[in-house]
Coordinates of C-alpha atoms in Angstrom, one line a residue:
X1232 CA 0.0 0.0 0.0
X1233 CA 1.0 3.7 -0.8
X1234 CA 2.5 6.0 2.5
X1235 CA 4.5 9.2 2.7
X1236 CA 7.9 8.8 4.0
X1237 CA 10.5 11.3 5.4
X1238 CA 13.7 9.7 4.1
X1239 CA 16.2 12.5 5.7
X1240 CA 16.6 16.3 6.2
X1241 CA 14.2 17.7 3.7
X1242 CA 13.7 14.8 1.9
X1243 CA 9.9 13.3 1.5
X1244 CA 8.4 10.5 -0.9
X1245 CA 5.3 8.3 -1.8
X1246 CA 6.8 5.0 -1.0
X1247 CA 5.0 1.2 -1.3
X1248 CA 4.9 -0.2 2.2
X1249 CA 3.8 -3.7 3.5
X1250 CA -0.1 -4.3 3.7
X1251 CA -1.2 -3.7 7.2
X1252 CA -2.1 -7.3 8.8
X1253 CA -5.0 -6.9 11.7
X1254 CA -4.6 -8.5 14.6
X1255 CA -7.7 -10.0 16.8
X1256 CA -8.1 -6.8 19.3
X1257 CA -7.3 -4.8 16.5
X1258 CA -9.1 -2.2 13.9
X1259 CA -8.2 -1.4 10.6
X1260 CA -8.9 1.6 9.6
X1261 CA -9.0 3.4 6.0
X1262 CA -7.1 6.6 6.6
X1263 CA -9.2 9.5 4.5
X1264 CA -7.5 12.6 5.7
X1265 CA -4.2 13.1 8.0
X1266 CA -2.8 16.0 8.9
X1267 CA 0.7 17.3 8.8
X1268 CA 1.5 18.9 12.5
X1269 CA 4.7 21.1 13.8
X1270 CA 5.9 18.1 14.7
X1271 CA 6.2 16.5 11.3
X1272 CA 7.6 20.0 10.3
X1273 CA 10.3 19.7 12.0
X1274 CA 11.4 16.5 11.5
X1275 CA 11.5 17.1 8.0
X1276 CA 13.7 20.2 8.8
X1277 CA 16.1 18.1 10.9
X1278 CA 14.6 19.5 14.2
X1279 CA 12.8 17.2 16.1
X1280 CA 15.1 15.1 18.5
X1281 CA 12.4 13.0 19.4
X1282 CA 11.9 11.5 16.3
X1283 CA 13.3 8.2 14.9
X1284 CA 14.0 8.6 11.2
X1285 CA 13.1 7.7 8.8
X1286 CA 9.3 7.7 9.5
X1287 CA 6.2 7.8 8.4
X1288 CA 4.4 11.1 9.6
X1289 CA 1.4 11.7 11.0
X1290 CA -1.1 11.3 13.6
X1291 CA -3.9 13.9 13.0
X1292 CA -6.4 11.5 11.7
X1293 CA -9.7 11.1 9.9
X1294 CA -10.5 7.5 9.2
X1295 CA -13.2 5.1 8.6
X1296 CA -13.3 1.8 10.1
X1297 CA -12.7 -0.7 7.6
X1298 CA -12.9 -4.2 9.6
X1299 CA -12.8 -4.7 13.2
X1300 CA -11.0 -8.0 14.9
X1301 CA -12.2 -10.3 16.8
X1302 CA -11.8 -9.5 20.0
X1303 CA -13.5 -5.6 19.7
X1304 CA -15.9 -5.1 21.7
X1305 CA -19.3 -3.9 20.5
X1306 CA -19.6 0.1 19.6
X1307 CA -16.9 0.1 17.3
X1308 CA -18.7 -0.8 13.7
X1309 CA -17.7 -0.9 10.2
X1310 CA -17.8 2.5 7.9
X1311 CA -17.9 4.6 11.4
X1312 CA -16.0 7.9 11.2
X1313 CA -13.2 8.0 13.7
X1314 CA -10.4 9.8 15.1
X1315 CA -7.2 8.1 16.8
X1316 CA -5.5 8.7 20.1
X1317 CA -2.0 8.7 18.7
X1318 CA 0.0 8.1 21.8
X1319 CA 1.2 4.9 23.3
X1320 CA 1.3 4.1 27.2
X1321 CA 3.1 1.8 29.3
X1322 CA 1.3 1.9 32.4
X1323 CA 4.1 1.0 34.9
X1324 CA 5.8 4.2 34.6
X1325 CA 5.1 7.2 37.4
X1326 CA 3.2 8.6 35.2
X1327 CA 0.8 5.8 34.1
X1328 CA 0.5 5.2 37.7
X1329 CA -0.9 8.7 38.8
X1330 CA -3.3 8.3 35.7
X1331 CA -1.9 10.6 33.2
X1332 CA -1.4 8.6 30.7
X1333 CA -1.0 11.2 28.3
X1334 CA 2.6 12.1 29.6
X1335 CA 3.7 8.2 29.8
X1336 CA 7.7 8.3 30.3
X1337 CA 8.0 5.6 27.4
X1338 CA 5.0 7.0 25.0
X1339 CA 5.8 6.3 21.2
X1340 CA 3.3 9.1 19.0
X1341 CA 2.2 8.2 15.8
X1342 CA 4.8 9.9 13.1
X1343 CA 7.5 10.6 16.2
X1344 CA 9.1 7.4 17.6
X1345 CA 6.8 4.9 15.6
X1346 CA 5.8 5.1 12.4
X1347 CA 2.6 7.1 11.5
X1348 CA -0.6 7.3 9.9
X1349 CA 0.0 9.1 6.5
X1350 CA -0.5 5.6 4.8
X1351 CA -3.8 3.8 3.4
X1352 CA -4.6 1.8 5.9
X1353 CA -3.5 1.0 9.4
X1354 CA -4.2 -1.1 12.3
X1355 CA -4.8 0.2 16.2
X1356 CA -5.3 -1.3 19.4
X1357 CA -9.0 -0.6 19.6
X1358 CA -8.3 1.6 23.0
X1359 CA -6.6 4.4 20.7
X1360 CA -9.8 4.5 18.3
X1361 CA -12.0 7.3 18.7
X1362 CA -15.8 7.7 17.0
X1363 CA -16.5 11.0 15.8
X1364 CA -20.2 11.3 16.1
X1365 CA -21.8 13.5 13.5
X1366 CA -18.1 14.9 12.4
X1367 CA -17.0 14.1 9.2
X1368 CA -13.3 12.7 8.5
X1369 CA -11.9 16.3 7.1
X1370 CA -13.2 17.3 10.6
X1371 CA -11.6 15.0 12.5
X1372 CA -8.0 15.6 11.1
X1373 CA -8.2 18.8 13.3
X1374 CA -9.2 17.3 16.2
X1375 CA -5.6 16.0 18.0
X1376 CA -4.0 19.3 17.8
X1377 CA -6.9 21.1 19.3
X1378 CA -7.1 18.2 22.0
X1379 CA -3.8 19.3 22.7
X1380 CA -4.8 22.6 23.0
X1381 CA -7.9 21.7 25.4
X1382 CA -5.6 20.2 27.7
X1383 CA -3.7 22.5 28.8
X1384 CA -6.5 24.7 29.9
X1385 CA -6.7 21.8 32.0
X1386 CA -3.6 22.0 33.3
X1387 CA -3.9 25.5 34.1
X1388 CA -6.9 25.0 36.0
X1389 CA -8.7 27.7 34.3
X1390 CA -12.1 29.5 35.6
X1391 CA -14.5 32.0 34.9
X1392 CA -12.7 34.8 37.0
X1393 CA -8.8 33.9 35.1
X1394 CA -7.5 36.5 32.3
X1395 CA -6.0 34.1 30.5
X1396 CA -3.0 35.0 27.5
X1397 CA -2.4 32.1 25.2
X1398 CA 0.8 32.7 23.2
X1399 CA 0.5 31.6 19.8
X1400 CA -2.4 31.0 17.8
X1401 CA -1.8 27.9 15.7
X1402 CA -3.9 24.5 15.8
X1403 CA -3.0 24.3 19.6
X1404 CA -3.0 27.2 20.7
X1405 CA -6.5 28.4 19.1
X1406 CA -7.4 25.0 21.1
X1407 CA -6.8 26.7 24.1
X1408 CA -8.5 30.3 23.5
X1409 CA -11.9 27.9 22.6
X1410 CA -11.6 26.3 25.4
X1411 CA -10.4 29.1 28.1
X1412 CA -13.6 31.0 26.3
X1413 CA -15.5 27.8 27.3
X1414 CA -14.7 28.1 31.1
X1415 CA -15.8 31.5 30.9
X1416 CA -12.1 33.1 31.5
X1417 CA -11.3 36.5 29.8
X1418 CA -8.9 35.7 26.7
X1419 CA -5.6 37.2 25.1
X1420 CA -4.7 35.9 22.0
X1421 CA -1.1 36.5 21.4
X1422 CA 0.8 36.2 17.9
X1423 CA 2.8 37.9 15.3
X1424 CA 0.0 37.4 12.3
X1425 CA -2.8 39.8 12.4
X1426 CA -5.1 37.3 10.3
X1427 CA -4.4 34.7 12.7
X1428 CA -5.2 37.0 15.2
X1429 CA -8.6 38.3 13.9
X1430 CA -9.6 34.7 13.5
X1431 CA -8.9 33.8 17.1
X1432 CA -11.3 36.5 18.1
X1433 CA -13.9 34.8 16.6
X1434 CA -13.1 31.8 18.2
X1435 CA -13.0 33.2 21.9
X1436 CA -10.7 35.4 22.6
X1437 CA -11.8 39.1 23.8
X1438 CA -8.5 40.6 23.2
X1439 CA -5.6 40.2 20.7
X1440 CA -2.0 41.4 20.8
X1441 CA 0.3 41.4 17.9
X1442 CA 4.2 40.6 19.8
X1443 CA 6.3 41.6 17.1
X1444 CA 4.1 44.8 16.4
X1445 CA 2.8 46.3 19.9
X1446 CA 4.3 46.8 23.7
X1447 CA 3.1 44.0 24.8
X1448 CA 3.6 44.7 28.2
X1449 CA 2.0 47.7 28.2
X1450 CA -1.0 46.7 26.4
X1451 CA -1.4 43.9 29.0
X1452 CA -1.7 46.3 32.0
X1453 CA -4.3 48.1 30.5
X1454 CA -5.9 45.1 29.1
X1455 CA -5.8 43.3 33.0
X1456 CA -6.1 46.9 35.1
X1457 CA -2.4 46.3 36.0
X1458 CA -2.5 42.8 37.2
X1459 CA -1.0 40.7 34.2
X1460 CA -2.9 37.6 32.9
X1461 CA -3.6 34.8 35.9
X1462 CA -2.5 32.6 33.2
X1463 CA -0.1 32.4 30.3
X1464 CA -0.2 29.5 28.0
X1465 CA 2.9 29.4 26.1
X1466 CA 2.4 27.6 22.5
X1467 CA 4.9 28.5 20.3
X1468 CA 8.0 26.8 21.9
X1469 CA 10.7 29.3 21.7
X1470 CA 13.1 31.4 23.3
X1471 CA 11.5 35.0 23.7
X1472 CA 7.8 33.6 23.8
X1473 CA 9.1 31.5 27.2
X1474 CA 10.9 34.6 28.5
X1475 CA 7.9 36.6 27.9
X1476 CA 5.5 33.7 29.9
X1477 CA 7.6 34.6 33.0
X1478 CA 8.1 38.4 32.3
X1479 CA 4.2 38.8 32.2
X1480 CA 2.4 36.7 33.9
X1481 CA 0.8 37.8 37.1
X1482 CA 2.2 37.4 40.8
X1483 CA 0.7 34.2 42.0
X1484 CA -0.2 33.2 38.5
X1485 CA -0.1 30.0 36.5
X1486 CA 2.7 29.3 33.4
X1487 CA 1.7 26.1 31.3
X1488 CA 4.7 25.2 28.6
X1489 CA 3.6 23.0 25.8
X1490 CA 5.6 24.1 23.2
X1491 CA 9.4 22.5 23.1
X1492 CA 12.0 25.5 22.9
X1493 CA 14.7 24.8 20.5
X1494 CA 17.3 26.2 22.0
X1495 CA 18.1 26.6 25.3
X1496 CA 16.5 29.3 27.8
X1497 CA 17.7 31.8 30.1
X1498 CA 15.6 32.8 32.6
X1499 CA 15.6 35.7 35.5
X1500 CA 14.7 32.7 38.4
X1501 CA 13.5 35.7 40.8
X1502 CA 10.2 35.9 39.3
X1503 CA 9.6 31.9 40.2
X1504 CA 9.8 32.8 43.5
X1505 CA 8.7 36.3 44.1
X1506 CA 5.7 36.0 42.4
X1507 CA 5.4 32.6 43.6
X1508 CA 4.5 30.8 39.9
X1509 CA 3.2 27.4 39.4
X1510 CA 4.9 26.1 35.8
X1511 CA 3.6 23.6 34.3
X1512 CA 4.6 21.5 31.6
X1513 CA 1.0 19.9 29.6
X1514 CA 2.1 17.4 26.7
X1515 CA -0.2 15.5 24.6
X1516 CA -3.8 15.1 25.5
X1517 CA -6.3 12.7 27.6
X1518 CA -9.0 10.8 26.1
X1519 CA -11.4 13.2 27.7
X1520 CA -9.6 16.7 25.8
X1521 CA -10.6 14.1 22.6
X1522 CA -14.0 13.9 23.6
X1523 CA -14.3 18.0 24.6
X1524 CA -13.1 18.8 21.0
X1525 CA -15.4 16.5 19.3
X1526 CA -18.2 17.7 21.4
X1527 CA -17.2 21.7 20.3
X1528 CA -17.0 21.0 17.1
X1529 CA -20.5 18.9 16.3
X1530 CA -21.9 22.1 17.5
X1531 CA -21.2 23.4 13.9
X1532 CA -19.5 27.0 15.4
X1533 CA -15.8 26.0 14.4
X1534 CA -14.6 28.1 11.2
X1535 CA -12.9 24.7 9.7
X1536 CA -12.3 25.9 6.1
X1537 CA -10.5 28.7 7.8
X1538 CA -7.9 26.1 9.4
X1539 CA -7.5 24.2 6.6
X1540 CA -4.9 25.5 4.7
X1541 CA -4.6 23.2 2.1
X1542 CA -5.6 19.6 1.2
X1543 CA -3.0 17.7 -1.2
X1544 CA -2.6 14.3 -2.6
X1545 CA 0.3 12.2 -1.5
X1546 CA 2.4 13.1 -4.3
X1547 CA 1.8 17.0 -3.3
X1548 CA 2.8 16.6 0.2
X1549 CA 6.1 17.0 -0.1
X1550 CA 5.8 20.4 -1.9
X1551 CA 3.0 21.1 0.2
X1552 CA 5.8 20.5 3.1
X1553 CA 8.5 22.9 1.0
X1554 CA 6.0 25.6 1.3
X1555 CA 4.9 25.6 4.6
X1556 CA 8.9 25.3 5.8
X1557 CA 9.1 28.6 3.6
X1558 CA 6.4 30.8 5.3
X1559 CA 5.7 28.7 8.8
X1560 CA 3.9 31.7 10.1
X1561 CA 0.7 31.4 7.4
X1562 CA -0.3 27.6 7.8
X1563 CA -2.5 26.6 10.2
X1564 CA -2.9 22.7 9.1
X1565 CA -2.2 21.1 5.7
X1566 CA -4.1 17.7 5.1
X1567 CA -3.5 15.1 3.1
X1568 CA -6.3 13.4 1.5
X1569 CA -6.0 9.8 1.2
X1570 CA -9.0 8.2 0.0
X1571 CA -8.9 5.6 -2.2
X1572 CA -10.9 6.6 -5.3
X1573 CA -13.4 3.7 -6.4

């Protein structure tokens, strides 16, 4: 069967792969749409250390259930429209034993350590398989990113009396303005792009700051009467956007890190303890963040052709891939259709 493969540095291909063989407490399912993530972004630019090349990308996914083994339980039927949990746990690790099985110390994600789901078929645990309700399978390619997202508004606790700044505005982070809008928290939406800005107004936020543009300190004292933001959400993973976390959150406030700096990061370690922060780190997403996402988006309010940036074939995803490494700052989510065509 036909997959995308990143071969090396910059180097992507359609490549013939071995059928995939179900076992009895499997699923197969027929991948229709998966999308291409940071993640997968940099890998292909030589960035991720994560990863395990080479290695087939992807674990945003929009599938149909082609045949289920034998040992599935009922609920999970032929020609449903799913989604996948695309991480692995042990449960022996500290983690697994506290219940977050989301930040398992030896997790393998689809398209990171373990090969992914940009293929034409592929068989799952039935755990990791998700039904999408009324959501079609375009729909459900945005769902892990914005689970991801969801969960970190988790993390941080967030309620109805929080100012809440979420730095960044891609897939994840415009996971987190819904969902701090949900909870009934006054919203920041921080980012460089004014388009991507404007959008996440209509998706929650009540305020918008453009970083490379504005003071962005001084516009958050008058935006939060002086206090700073209760909580910062920091999803861009870099440098100055970590730095800027610490600078501005409020005394007493909450810092949740879900994007993975680059490089290292020099911090002034005062403020942990003056303004006595809690920083928390929030990686991946529980089963439950799946279910809050899918939930949202049946309501029919999410702007999805706005997030879709493009759809390609497999033979286009490489370019697609060039492009988006060109101008990072303009994509939101780039899906690759893989339907078979009858």
């Amino acid at each position: 069967m036909k997959a995308v493969k990143i071969t090396a540095e910059r180097e992507m291909s359609v490549v013939e792969i071995e059928n995939a063989v179900l076992q009895p407490n499997e699923v197969l399912l027929r991948m229709e749409y998966v999308g291409f993530c940071g993640s997968d972004l940099s890998t292909y630019l030589g960035r991720n250390p994560m990863v395990k090349m080479p290695v087939i990308p992807g674990h945003e996914v929009g599938a149909v259930i082609e045949k289920i083994g034998d040992q599935v339980p009922e609920g999970l039927k032929e020609g449903m429209v799913v989604t996948v949990n695309p991480y692995t746990n042990c449960g022996k690790c500290a983690s697994c034993r506290n219940g977050r099985v989301n930040a398992c110390q030896h997790n393998e994600t689809l398209g990171v350590q373990r090969d992914g789901a940009m293929r034409e078929y592929l068989a799952l645990p039935w755990e990791k398989v998700i039904p999408a309700g009324l959501l079609s399978a375009r729909e459900c390619a945005l769902v892990e990113p914005m689970s991801v997202g969801f969960h970190a508004v988790s993390r941080a606790q967030v309620t109805d009396i929080d100012v809440v700044m979420v730095i960044g505005c891609g897939m994840v982070g415009m996971g987190a303005v819904v969902r701090s809008a949900q909870r009934g928290a006054t919203v920041i939406a921080a980012d460089i792009d004014d388009e991507k800005l404007a959008l996440a107004k209509r998706m929650g936020a009540s305020y918008t700051v453009n970083t490379k543009t504005e003071d962005v300190h001084t516009r958050l004292m008058e935006m939060t009467s002086g206090f700073g933001p209760d909580v910062v959400i920091e999803a861009v993973g870099s440098a100055p956007t970590y730095q800027m976390a610490i600078d501005e959150v409020a005394f007493t406030g909450r810092v949740i890190c879900i994007g993975y700096a680059k490089t290292e990061v020099t911090f002034q370690t005062k403020y942990f303890v003056q303004k006595e922060l809690d920083i928390r780190g929030s990686r991946n997403a529980q089963p439950s963040d799946f279910r809050a996402v899918i939930h949202y988006m049946e309501k029919g309010t999410c702007p999805i052709d706005e997030l879709i940036s493009k759809v390609v074939t497999p033979e286009d995803a490489h370019a697609a891939m060039q492009e988006w490494a060109a101008n990072p700052g303009k994509v939101f989510r780039i899906l690759v259709r893989l339907k078979i065509e009858n």
